[in-house]
Coordinates of C-alpha atoms in Angstrom, one line a residue:
Chain X
X1 CA 126.9 89.1 118.8
X2 CA 128.0 89.5 122.4
X3 CA 124.4 90.0 123.3
X4 CA 123.5 86.6 122.1
X5 CA 126.5 84.7 123.3
X6 CA 126.0 86.2 126.7
X7 CA 122.5 84.9 126.5
X8 CA 123.4 81.3 125.8
X9 CA 124.1 81.0 122.1
X10 CA 127.1 79.5 120.3
X11 CA 129.4 82.0 118.7
X12 CA 128.8 80.4 115.2
X13 CA 125.1 80.8 115.5
X14 CA 125.3 84.3 117.0
X15 CA 127.4 85.3 114.0
X16 CA 124.7 84.0 111.5
X17 CA 122.0 85.7 113.5
X18 CA 123.8 89.0 113.6
X19 CA 124.5 88.9 109.8
X20 CA 120.9 88.2 109.0
X21 CA 119.6 91.0 111.2
X22 CA 122.1 93.6 110.0
X23 CA 121.4 92.7 106.4
X24 CA 117.7 93.3 107.0
X25 CA 118.3 96.7 108.5
X26 CA 120.6 97.5 105.5
X27 CA 117.7 96.8 103.2
X28 CA 115.3 99.0 105.2
X29 CA 113.4 96.1 106.7
X30 CA 113.8 97.2 110.3
X31 CA 111.0 94.9 111.5
X32 CA 113.3 92.0 110.8
X33 CA 116.5 93.8 111.8
X34 CA 118.5 94.4 115.0
X35 CA 115.2 95.3 116.7
X36 CA 114.7 91.6 117.0
X37 CA 117.9 91.0 119.0
X38 CA 116.6 91.7 122.5
X39 CA 113.7 89.2 121.9
X40 CA 116.1 86.7 120.4
X41 CA 118.4 87.1 123.4
X42 CA 115.5 86.6 125.9
X43 CA 114.3 83.5 124.0
X44 CA 117.8 82.0 124.1
X45 CA 118.1 82.8 127.8
X46 CA 114.7 81.2 128.5
X47 CA 115.4 78.2 126.4
X48 CA 112.5 78.9 124.0
X49 CA 115.2 78.9 121.3
X50 CA 118.2 76.6 121.9
X51 CA 121.2 78.8 120.9
X52 CA 123.5 75.7 120.9
X53 CA 121.2 73.5 118.7
X54 CA 123.1 71.5 116.0
X55 CA 120.7 71.0 113.0
X56 CA 120.3 67.3 112.1
X57 CA 120.3 66.5 108.3
X58 CA 118.7 63.4 106.7
X59 CA 118.7 62.7 103.0
X60 CA 115.5 60.8 102.4
X61 CA 116.0 60.7 98.6
X62 CA 118.6 61.7 96.1
X63 CA 116.7 65.1 95.9
X64 CA 115.0 65.2 99.3
X65 CA 116.6 66.7 102.4
X66 CA 115.0 66.9 105.9
X67 CA 116.5 69.3 108.4
X68 CA 115.6 69.1 112.1
X69 CA 116.4 72.5 113.5
X70 CA 116.2 71.0 117.0
X71 CA 114.3 74.1 118.2
X72 CA 117.3 76.3 117.6
X73 CA 117.5 79.5 115.6
X74 CA 116.3 79.1 112.0
X75 CA 119.4 80.7 110.5
X76 CA 121.9 77.9 111.2
X77 CA 119.3 75.3 110.2
X78 CA 118.7 77.0 106.9
X79 CA 122.4 77.5 106.3
X80 CA 123.2 73.9 106.9
X81 CA 120.3 72.6 104.8
X82 CA 121.1 74.9 101.8
X83 CA 124.8 74.1 102.0
X84 CA 124.0 70.4 101.7
X85 CA 121.4 71.0 99.0
X86 CA 124.0 72.9 96.9
X87 CA 126.0 69.7 96.8
X88 CA 123.0 67.6 95.9
X89 CA 121.6 69.7 93.1
X90 CA 124.5 69.0 90.7
X91 CA 123.3 65.5 90.2
X92 CA 119.6 65.9 91.0
X93 CA 118.9 69.1 89.1
X94 CA 116.4 70.0 91.8
X95 CA 116.3 69.5 95.5
X96 CA 113.6 69.9 98.2
X97 CA 114.7 71.0 101.7
X98 CA 112.2 70.6 104.5
X99 CA 113.3 72.3 107.7
X100 CA 111.3 71.5 110.8
X101 CA 111.2 72.4 114.5
X102 CA 112.5 75.8 113.6
X103 CA 111.8 79.4 114.6
X104 CA 111.6 82.9 113.2
X105 CA 113.3 82.8 109.8
X106 CA 113.9 86.5 109.2
X107 CA 113.9 87.9 105.7
X108 CA 113.1 84.9 103.5
X109 CA 114.4 86.7 100.4
X110 CA 117.9 86.4 101.8
X111 CA 118.6 82.7 101.6
X112 CA 117.0 82.4 98.1
X113 CA 119.0 85.4 97.0
X114 CA 122.2 83.7 98.1
X115 CA 121.3 80.6 96.2
X116 CA 120.7 82.7 93.1
X117 CA 124.1 84.3 93.6
X118 CA 125.5 80.8 93.1
X119 CA 123.5 80.4 89.9
X120 CA 120.6 78.4 91.4
X121 CA 116.9 79.4 91.3
X122 CA 114.9 78.8 94.5
X123 CA 111.4 79.1 95.9
X124 CA 110.7 79.1 99.6
X125 CA 107.8 78.9 102.0
X126 CA 107.6 79.7 105.7
X127 CA 104.9 79.6 108.3
X128 CA 104.6 81.9 111.3
X129 CA 102.3 82.0 114.4
X130 CA 98.6 82.2 113.4
X131 CA 97.5 85.5 111.9
X132 CA 95.1 84.7 109.0
X133 CA 91.8 82.8 109.2
X134 CA 90.6 80.4 106.6
X135 CA 88.3 82.3 104.2
X136 CA 85.0 83.0 105.9
X137 CA 86.3 81.8 109.3
X138 CA 86.9 83.5 112.6
X139 CA 89.9 81.8 114.1
X140 CA 93.4 82.5 112.7
X141 CA 95.1 79.3 111.6
X142 CA 97.7 80.3 109.1
X143 CA 100.7 82.6 109.6
X144 CA 101.4 85.6 107.4
X145 CA 103.2 82.9 105.4
X146 CA 105.7 84.5 103.1
X147 CA 106.7 83.1 99.7
X148 CA 110.1 84.0 98.3
X149 CA 111.6 83.3 94.9
X150 CA 114.9 84.2 93.4
X151 CA 116.4 83.6 89.9
X152 CA 120.0 84.4 88.8
X153 CA 120.5 87.0 86.1
X154 CA 123.3 87.6 83.6
X155 CA 125.7 90.3 84.9
X156 CA 123.1 91.6 87.3
X157 CA 121.9 91.1 90.8
X158 CA 119.4 88.2 91.0
X159 CA 115.7 88.9 90.8
X160 CA 114.2 88.4 94.3
X161 CA 110.5 88.2 95.0
X162 CA 109.6 88.2 98.7
X163 CA 106.1 88.8 100.0
X164 CA 103.9 87.8 102.8
X165 CA 100.3 86.7 102.1
X166 CA 98.6 89.0 104.5
X167 CA 97.2 92.2 102.9
X168 CA 99.3 94.3 105.3
X169 CA 101.6 93.6 108.3
X170 CA 100.0 93.6 111.7
X171 CA 102.3 96.5 112.6
X172 CA 100.3 98.8 110.3
X173 CA 97.1 98.0 112.0
X174 CA 98.6 98.5 115.4
X175 CA 99.9 101.9 114.3
X176 CA 96.3 102.9 113.2
X177 CA 94.9 101.6 116.5
X178 CA 97.5 103.6 118.5
X179 CA 96.5 106.7 116.6
X180 CA 92.7 106.0 116.8
X181 CA 92.5 105.9 113.0
X182 CA 90.3 103.7 110.8
X183 CA 91.7 101.0 108.5
X184 CA 90.6 100.0 105.0
X185 CA 88.0 97.2 105.1
X186 CA 90.2 94.6 103.4
X187 CA 93.0 94.6 106.0
X188 CA 91.6 92.7 109.0
X189 CA 88.5 91.2 110.6
X190 CA 87.2 91.6 114.2
X191 CA 87.1 88.6 116.5
X192 CA 83.9 87.3 114.8
X193 CA 85.5 87.1 111.4
X194 CA 83.7 90.1 110.1
X195 CA 85.9 92.6 108.0
X196 CA 86.3 95.8 110.1
X197 CA 87.5 99.3 109.6
X198 CA 88.0 99.6 113.4
X199 CA 91.8 99.1 114.0
X200 CA 91.3 98.5 117.7
X201 CA 88.7 95.8 117.1
X202 CA 91.1 94.1 114.7
X203 CA 93.8 94.1 117.3
X204 CA 91.5 92.5 119.9
X205 CA 91.3 88.9 118.7
X206 CA 90.7 89.7 115.0
X207 CA 92.5 88.1 112.0
X208 CA 94.6 89.7 109.3
X209 CA 92.9 89.4 105.9
X210 CA 94.9 87.7 103.1
X211 CA 96.0 89.6 100.0
X212 CA 93.7 88.7 97.2
X213 CA 90.7 87.6 99.2
X214 CA 89.7 83.9 98.9
X215 CA 92.5 83.2 96.5
X216 CA 95.1 84.6 98.9
X217 CA 93.6 82.5 101.7
X218 CA 94.0 79.4 99.6
X219 CA 97.6 80.3 98.9
X220 CA 98.2 80.9 102.7
X221 CA 96.8 77.3 103.2
X222 CA 99.2 76.0 100.6
X223 CA 102.2 77.7 102.3
X224 CA 101.0 76.4 105.6
X225 CA 101.0 72.8 104.2
X226 CA 104.4 73.3 102.5
X227 CA 106.1 74.8 105.6
X228 CA 104.4 73.0 108.4
X229 CA 102.8 69.7 107.2
X230 CA 105.7 68.9 104.9
X231 CA 108.4 69.7 107.5
X232 CA 106.8 68.0 110.5
X233 CA 106.4 71.4 112.2
X234 CA 103.8 73.3 114.2
X235 CA 100.9 74.9 112.4
X236 CA 100.5 78.6 112.9
X237 CA 97.7 78.0 115.4
X238 CA 100.0 75.7 117.4
X239 CA 103.0 77.9 117.4
X240 CA 104.1 80.1 120.3
X241 CA 104.8 83.8 119.6
X242 CA 108.0 85.0 117.9
X243 CA 107.8 88.2 120.0
X244 CA 108.3 86.9 123.6
X245 CA 110.2 84.3 125.6
X246 CA 107.0 82.4 126.7
X247 CA 105.4 79.1 125.8
X248 CA 108.2 76.9 124.7
X249 CA 109.7 76.5 121.2
X250 CA 107.6 77.8 118.2
X251 CA 108.6 74.8 116.1
X252 CA 107.5 76.5 112.9
X253 CA 109.0 75.4 109.5
X254 CA 110.6 76.4 106.3
X255 CA 110.5 74.7 102.9
X256 CA 112.8 75.3 99.9
X257 CA 112.7 74.1 96.3
X258 CA 116.2 74.6 94.9
X259 CA 117.0 74.0 91.2
X260 CA 119.4 74.5 88.4
X261 CA 117.7 76.8 85.8
X262 CA 119.9 75.2 83.0
X263 CA 118.9 71.6 83.9
X264 CA 115.3 72.6 83.4
X265 CA 115.2 75.5 81.0
X266 CA 118.2 74.6 78.9
X267 CA 121.4 76.4 78.0
X268 CA 119.6 79.6 76.8
X269 CA 117.7 80.0 80.0
X270 CA 119.5 83.1 81.3
X271 CA 119.4 84.8 77.9
X272 CA 115.7 84.1 77.8
X273 CA 115.2 85.4 81.3
X274 CA 116.7 88.8 80.2
X275 CA 114.1 89.0 77.5
X276 CA 111.4 89.0 80.2
X277 CA 113.3 91.3 82.5
X278 CA 113.7 93.8 79.6
X279 CA 110.1 93.6 78.6
X280 CA 109.2 94.6 82.2
X281 CA 111.7 97.4 82.7
X282 CA 111.0 98.9 79.3
X283 CA 107.6 100.0 80.5
X284 CA 107.5 103.5 82.0
X285 CA 107.1 103.7 85.8
X286 CA 107.6 99.9 86.3
X287 CA 110.1 98.6 88.8
X288 CA 111.3 95.0 89.3
X289 CA 110.4 93.5 92.7
X290 CA 113.2 93.9 95.2
X291 CA 114.6 97.1 93.6
X292 CA 114.0 99.2 96.7
X293 CA 115.8 96.7 98.9
X294 CA 118.8 96.8 96.6
X295 CA 118.9 100.6 96.6
X296 CA 118.7 100.7 100.4
X297 CA 121.5 98.2 100.6
X298 CA 123.8 100.3 98.4
X299 CA 122.9 103.4 100.5
X300 CA 123.7 101.5 103.7
X301 CA 127.0 100.4 102.4
X302 CA 128.0 104.0 102.1
X303 CA 126.2 105.6 105.0
X304 CA 125.8 102.7 107.5
X305 CA 122.6 101.8 109.3
X306 CA 120.6 103.8 111.8
X307 CA 119.8 101.9 115.0
X308 CA 117.4 103.7 117.5
X309 CA 119.3 105.0 120.6
X310 CA 117.1 103.2 123.0
X311 CA 117.7 99.9 121.2
X312 CA 121.5 100.5 121.2
X313 CA 121.5 101.3 124.9
X314 CA 119.5 98.1 125.6
X315 CA 121.9 96.0 123.6
X316 CA 125.0 97.6 125.2
X317 CA 123.6 96.9 128.7
X318 CA 122.8 93.3 127.8
X319 CA 126.2 92.7 126.3
X320 CA 128.0 94.0 129.4
X321 CA 125.6 92.8 132.1
X322 CA 124.9 89.2 131.2
Chain F
X1 CA 86.8 62.4 70.0
X2 CA 85.7 61.9 66.4
X3 CA 85.7 65.7 66.1
X4 CA 89.4 65.8 66.9
X5 CA 90.5 62.7 65.0
X6 CA 88.6 64.0 61.9
X7 CA 90.6 67.2 62.5
X8 CA 94.0 65.6 62.4
X9 CA 94.7 64.3 65.9
X10 CA 95.9 60.8 66.9
X11 CA 93.2 58.7 68.7
X12 CA 95.4 58.4 71.8
X13 CA 95.7 62.2 72.1
X14 CA 92.0 62.8 71.2
X15 CA 91.0 60.4 74.1
X16 CA 93.2 62.4 76.5
X17 CA 91.8 65.7 75.4
X18 CA 88.2 64.4 75.5
X19 CA 88.7 63.1 79.1
X20 CA 90.1 66.5 80.2
X21 CA 87.3 68.5 78.7
X22 CA 84.5 66.3 80.0
X23 CA 86.1 66.2 83.5
X24 CA 86.0 70.1 83.5
X25 CA 82.4 70.2 82.5
X26 CA 81.5 67.6 85.2
X27 CA 83.1 70.0 87.8
X28 CA 81.2 72.9 86.5
X29 CA 84.1 74.6 84.8
X30 CA 82.4 75.0 81.4
X31 CA 85.1 77.5 80.2
X32 CA 87.6 74.7 80.1
X33 CA 85.1 72.0 79.0
X34 CA 83.7 70.7 75.8
X35 CA 83.2 74.4 74.7
X36 CA 86.9 74.3 73.8
X37 CA 86.5 71.4 71.4
X38 CA 85.6 73.4 68.2
X39 CA 88.7 75.7 68.8
X40 CA 90.9 72.7 69.5
X41 CA 89.7 71.0 66.3
X42 CA 90.3 74.2 64.3
X43 CA 93.8 74.5 65.8
X44 CA 94.6 70.9 64.9
X45 CA 93.3 71.3 61.4
X46 CA 95.3 74.5 60.9
X47 CA 98.5 73.0 62.4
X48 CA 98.6 75.5 65.2
X49 CA 98.5 72.5 67.5
X50 CA 100.1 69.2 66.2
X51 CA 97.6 66.5 67.0
X52 CA 100.2 63.8 66.3
X53 CA 103.0 65.3 68.3
X54 CA 104.9 62.7 70.4
X55 CA 106.3 64.5 73.5
X56 CA 110.1 64.1 73.9
X57 CA 111.4 63.4 77.5
X58 CA 114.9 64.1 78.7
X59 CA 116.1 63.4 82.2
X60 CA 118.7 66.2 82.9
X61 CA 119.2 65.1 86.5
X62 CA 118.1 62.3 88.8
X63 CA 115.2 64.6 89.8
X64 CA 114.9 66.9 86.8
X65 CA 112.8 66.0 83.7
X66 CA 112.4 68.1 80.6
X67 CA 109.4 67.5 78.3
X68 CA 109.3 69.0 74.8
X69 CA 105.6 69.0 73.9
X70 CA 106.6 69.5 70.2
X71 CA 103.8 72.0 69.8
X72 CA 101.1 69.4 70.4
X73 CA 98.3 69.4 72.8
X74 CA 99.4 69.9 76.4
X75 CA 97.5 66.9 77.8
X76 CA 99.6 64.1 76.3
X77 CA 102.8 66.0 77.2
X78 CA 101.7 66.4 80.8
X79 CA 100.6 62.8 80.9
X80 CA 103.9 61.5 79.6
X81 CA 106.0 63.8 81.9
X82 CA 104.0 62.9 85.0
X83 CA 104.1 59.2 84.2
X84 CA 107.9 59.3 84.0
X85 CA 108.1 61.5 87.1
X86 CA 106.0 59.0 89.1
X87 CA 108.8 56.5 88.5
X88 CA 111.6 58.9 89.4
X89 CA 110.1 60.2 92.6
X90 CA 110.6 56.8 94.5
X91 CA 114.3 57.3 94.6
X92 CA 114.5 61.1 94.4
X93 CA 111.7 62.0 96.9
X94 CA 111.0 65.1 94.7
X95 CA 111.0 65.7 91.0
X96 CA 110.7 68.8 88.8
X97 CA 109.0 68.5 85.4
X98 CA 109.4 71.3 82.9
X99 CA 107.1 71.1 79.9
X100 CA 107.9 73.4 77.0
X101 CA 106.5 74.2 73.6
X102 CA 103.1 73.3 74.8
X103 CA 99.6 74.7 74.6
X104 CA 96.4 75.2 76.6
X105 CA 96.7 73.0 79.7
X106 CA 93.0 73.0 80.7
X107 CA 92.2 72.6 84.4
X108 CA 95.5 72.6 86.2
X109 CA 93.9 71.1 89.3
X110 CA 93.4 67.8 87.4
X111 CA 96.9 66.5 86.9
X112 CA 97.9 67.5 90.5
X113 CA 94.8 65.8 91.8
X114 CA 95.7 62.6 89.9
X115 CA 99.2 62.7 91.5
X116 CA 97.6 63.1 94.9
X117 CA 95.4 60.1 94.2
X118 CA 98.7 58.2 93.9
X119 CA 99.9 59.5 97.3
X120 CA 102.1 62.3 95.9
X121 CA 101.8 66.0 96.6
X122 CA 102.3 68.4 93.7
X123 CA 102.5 72.1 92.9
X124 CA 102.1 73.3 89.3
X125 CA 102.5 76.6 87.4
X126 CA 101.2 77.4 83.9
X127 CA 101.5 80.5 81.7
X128 CA 98.9 81.7 79.2
X129 CA 98.8 84.4 76.5
X130 CA 99.4 87.8 78.0
X131 CA 96.6 89.2 80.2
X132 CA 98.3 90.9 83.2
X133 CA 100.7 93.9 83.1
X134 CA 103.6 94.3 85.5
X135 CA 102.5 96.4 88.4
X136 CA 102.2 100.0 87.3
X137 CA 102.6 99.1 83.6
X138 CA 100.4 99.4 80.6
X139 CA 101.4 96.4 78.5
X140 CA 100.2 92.9 79.4
X141 CA 103.2 90.5 79.7
X142 CA 102.0 87.7 82.0
X143 CA 99.2 85.3 81.5
X144 CA 96.4 84.7 84.1
X145 CA 99.0 82.2 85.3
X146 CA 97.3 79.6 87.5
X147 CA 98.9 77.9 90.5
X148 CA 97.6 74.5 91.4
X149 CA 98.5 72.4 94.4
X150 CA 97.3 69.0 95.7
X151 CA 98.0 66.9 98.7
X152 CA 96.7 63.4 99.5
X153 CA 94.4 62.9 102.5
X154 CA 93.7 59.9 104.7
X155 CA 90.5 58.2 103.5
X156 CA 89.3 61.3 101.7
X157 CA 89.6 62.9 98.3
X158 CA 92.8 64.9 98.0
X159 CA 92.9 68.6 98.9
X160 CA 93.1 70.5 95.6
X161 CA 93.9 74.2 95.3
X162 CA 93.6 75.7 91.8
X163 CA 93.5 79.4 91.2
X164 CA 94.5 81.9 88.5
X165 CA 96.3 85.1 89.5
X166 CA 94.0 87.5 87.8
X167 CA 91.4 89.1 90.0
X168 CA 88.7 87.8 87.7
X169 CA 88.5 85.9 84.4
X170 CA 88.3 88.1 81.3
X171 CA 84.9 86.5 80.6
X172 CA 83.4 88.3 83.5
X173 CA 84.6 91.6 82.1
X174 CA 83.3 90.8 78.7
X175 CA 79.9 89.9 80.1
X176 CA 79.7 93.4 81.8
X177 CA 80.8 95.1 78.6
X178 CA 78.1 93.2 76.7
X179 CA 75.5 94.4 79.2
X180 CA 76.9 97.9 79.4
X181 CA 77.5 97.5 83.1
X182 CA 80.4 99.0 85.1
X183 CA 83.0 96.8 86.8
X184 CA 84.8 97.2 90.2
X185 CA 87.9 99.2 90.0
X186 CA 90.3 96.4 90.9
X187 CA 89.4 94.1 88.0
X188 CA 91.1 95.7 85.0
X189 CA 92.9 98.7 83.5
X190 CA 92.3 100.6 80.3
X191 CA 94.9 100.6 77.6
X192 CA 97.0 103.3 79.4
X193 CA 97.3 101.0 82.5
X194 CA 94.9 103.1 84.6
X195 CA 92.4 101.0 86.6
X196 CA 88.9 101.5 85.1
X197 CA 85.3 100.8 86.0
X198 CA 84.4 100.9 82.2
X199 CA 84.2 97.3 81.1
X200 CA 84.3 98.3 77.4
X201 CA 87.5 100.3 77.9
X202 CA 89.0 97.3 79.7
X203 CA 88.2 95.1 76.8
X204 CA 89.8 97.5 74.3
X205 CA 93.5 96.9 74.9
X206 CA 93.4 97.0 78.7
X207 CA 95.0 94.5 81.1
X208 CA 93.5 92.3 83.7
X209 CA 94.5 93.3 87.2
X210 CA 96.1 90.7 89.4
X211 CA 94.5 89.4 92.6
X212 CA 96.2 91.0 95.6
X213 CA 97.6 94.1 93.8
X214 CA 101.3 94.5 93.6
X215 CA 101.9 91.2 95.5
X216 CA 99.7 89.3 93.0
X217 CA 101.6 90.9 90.1
X218 CA 104.9 89.6 91.7
X219 CA 103.4 86.2 91.9
X220 CA 102.3 86.3 88.3
X221 CA 105.9 87.1 87.4
X222 CA 107.1 84.2 89.4
X223 CA 104.7 81.9 87.6
X224 CA 105.7 83.3 84.3
X225 CA 109.4 82.5 85.1
X226 CA 108.5 79.0 86.3
X227 CA 106.3 78.1 83.4
X228 CA 108.1 79.9 80.5
X229 CA 111.7 80.7 81.4
X230 CA 112.2 77.4 83.2
X231 CA 110.6 75.4 80.4
X232 CA 112.1 77.1 77.4
X233 CA 108.7 78.3 76.3
X234 CA 107.1 81.5 75.0
X235 CA 106.2 84.3 77.4
X236 CA 102.6 85.4 77.6
X237 CA 103.5 88.4 75.5
X238 CA 105.0 86.1 72.8
X239 CA 102.3 83.5 72.8
X240 CA 99.5 83.3 70.2
X241 CA 95.9 83.1 71.4
X242 CA 94.4 79.9 72.8
X243 CA 91.0 81.0 71.3
X244 CA 91.7 80.9 67.5
X245 CA 93.6 78.9 64.9
X246 CA 95.9 81.9 63.9
X247 CA 99.5 82.8 64.5
X248 CA 101.3 79.5 64.8
X249 CA 101.9 77.4 67.9
X250 CA 101.4 79.1 71.3
X251 CA 104.4 77.4 72.8
X252 CA 103.4 78.1 76.4
X253 CA 104.7 76.0 79.3
X254 CA 103.8 74.1 82.3
X255 CA 106.0 73.3 85.4
X256 CA 105.4 70.7 88.1
X257 CA 107.0 70.0 91.5
X258 CA 106.1 66.5 92.5
X259 CA 107.1 65.1 95.9
X260 CA 106.5 62.3 98.3
X261 CA 105.0 63.9 101.5
X262 CA 106.5 61.1 103.6
X263 CA 110.0 61.6 102.3
X264 CA 109.8 65.2 103.5
X265 CA 107.3 65.4 106.3
X266 CA 107.9 61.9 107.8
X267 CA 105.7 59.0 108.6
X268 CA 103.1 61.0 110.5
X269 CA 102.6 63.5 107.7
X270 CA 99.1 62.5 106.6
X271 CA 97.9 62.3 110.2
X272 CA 99.3 65.8 110.8
X273 CA 97.6 67.0 107.6
X274 CA 94.2 65.9 109.0
X275 CA 94.9 68.1 112.1
X276 CA 95.0 71.1 109.8
X277 CA 92.1 70.0 107.7
X278 CA 89.9 69.5 110.8
X279 CA 91.0 72.9 112.3
X280 CA 89.6 74.5 109.1
X281 CA 86.4 72.6 108.7
X282 CA 85.6 72.9 112.4
X283 CA 84.9 76.6 111.8
X284 CA 81.4 77.5 110.9
X285 CA 80.7 78.5 107.3
X286 CA 84.2 77.6 106.1
X287 CA 84.7 75.3 103.1
X288 CA 87.9 73.7 101.9
X289 CA 89.1 74.8 98.5
X290 CA 87.8 72.6 95.7
X291 CA 84.7 71.5 97.6
X292 CA 82.3 72.9 95.0
X293 CA 84.1 71.0 92.2
X294 CA 83.8 67.8 94.1
X295 CA 80.1 68.3 94.7
X296 CA 79.6 69.1 91.0
X297 CA 81.4 66.0 90.0
X298 CA 79.2 63.8 92.2
X299 CA 76.1 65.5 90.7
X300 CA 77.4 65.0 87.2
X301 CA 78.1 61.3 87.8
X302 CA 74.4 60.9 88.7
X303 CA 72.8 63.4 86.3
X304 CA 75.3 63.7 83.4
X305 CA 76.6 67.0 82.0
X306 CA 74.6 69.7 80.2
X307 CA 76.1 70.7 76.8
X308 CA 74.5 73.7 75.0
X309 CA 72.4 72.6 72.0
X310 CA 74.3 74.9 69.6
X311 CA 77.7 73.4 70.7
X312 CA 76.3 69.9 70.4
X313 CA 75.1 70.6 66.8
X314 CA 78.4 72.1 65.9
X315 CA 80.3 69.1 67.2
X316 CA 77.9 66.6 65.5
X317 CA 78.4 68.5 62.2
X318 CA 82.2 68.5 62.6
X319 CA 82.3 64.8 63.4
X320 CA 80.3 63.7 60.4
X321 CA 81.6 66.3 57.8
X322 CA 85.3 66.3 58.2

């Protein structure tokens, strides 16, 4: 937290950011964990992210909420939007929250999981800087564009689905390139848009391929529309990188559908949900989505979280020096 | 139409069904076209589908609408729900419509396209009788579970995305089995849940594989929750077949999110949408989703639609004999 506040971020926002990053590490998602903190701090210092931004909320309908993140961190904008939506959903039954002019949203499963903890179901869409080309194309337009979904359960942790629409994360391709190893032919294209097994070629101006081929590309387009068009945000191909302090605000977007399962599915909805959950877990060798994250979280609560030494030293230096 | 009314369906419903089937044929989607009419007529005659059902609408929130299709055809339930939702969305900005106790919904792209024709964006989810197993499982629980999305465009036909979450339709596997040909190993499993290249084994108690592997299976689960749990409907593994007149009503469900793009994305939303559309179509060899359907429709308007002779004879006989 001190790392961020020393780098020009309000204490309230720094606390939200710190919580999000530590929660990701606790679930074994190091790519969205404390490893992001040095970049976040650099971005706040450079003004690429405004650490003091106060999100601006506008209700444009009884069930429609627009949030202008004002080029601040995504976490306070999401928190403010979902807090207001929680209040609106009692009368509306369902609320749409469009968050624009935002930035890296971290683990999208977290905010929907929190809503499900309050008895609400939610579906969310996020765009990121360009990674995936339209099907058959050679210029990345869409981000990796995660979809997240959560639904409350009776006497159990909520079901959480959280997946990006690229076949694999770019990090896996970079790792193969670093080791001079080939990649499967459905992971990425070269810069001409041709699927490639050459990891180095994929890293040099190539695109990530979507999961599910042409259907996955269509879903990536849908998510781009929901999270950018419908939030007044930058498209993936207009957005600056999440990984450096250059190029001005990313201005990406996040979209949430939030709804009361009882208002739509009726009083028996949670009992009926358990019928489906049981039909899944009764099958041998089948796991519910999100199970590993939950297990990691329980382990982290007992054992703590490992942060690489170099990262810890970097953070300590930043916290004292700035 | 006479085929249906002779088989116990109200003229109003028969007209809606006929429109939907002909529209599918005009777009080249014969699997959801007039080829369904003999089955529909048998189902109405047997009472598996109630051709006289009057959908019951309940507003459970200012933005939440429940529709009980009363085990009738899906088309009048969808029409009634979306008509009411059109009226609600002006104040709400966004509306959720949960349609339960329904049946085969036809081409899901059609109702969302119609909404987009009225300046509204929409996302829809539907479940079908079980076809896809949970990832790693050996018992199909989820349907092929289409997702459809439409967004209005400036001076253009709406963008329509409409895709099922199975890698391929079962019809393609049946065709391979009929010809004794192998199938790719990511199309289906055998009855033990093991991916197979043996089309005949896939047809004997196997599952369709989802597009996108484990991520696609998670999306199929999400669609099952939206369209069955959230509508009080049967799960895929509880639903009777869409292809015969046996086993009582299917009681599957449909779910729609309907929203005003301007309420969420602001006044510039349609201009901004064109920026994305142009970035896609500017790339060589790239087509927007739904382009082929539009082209087929234009061709059908000029040339009419081909119906196989045997089907026509069957329909003529039914219309005069019943």
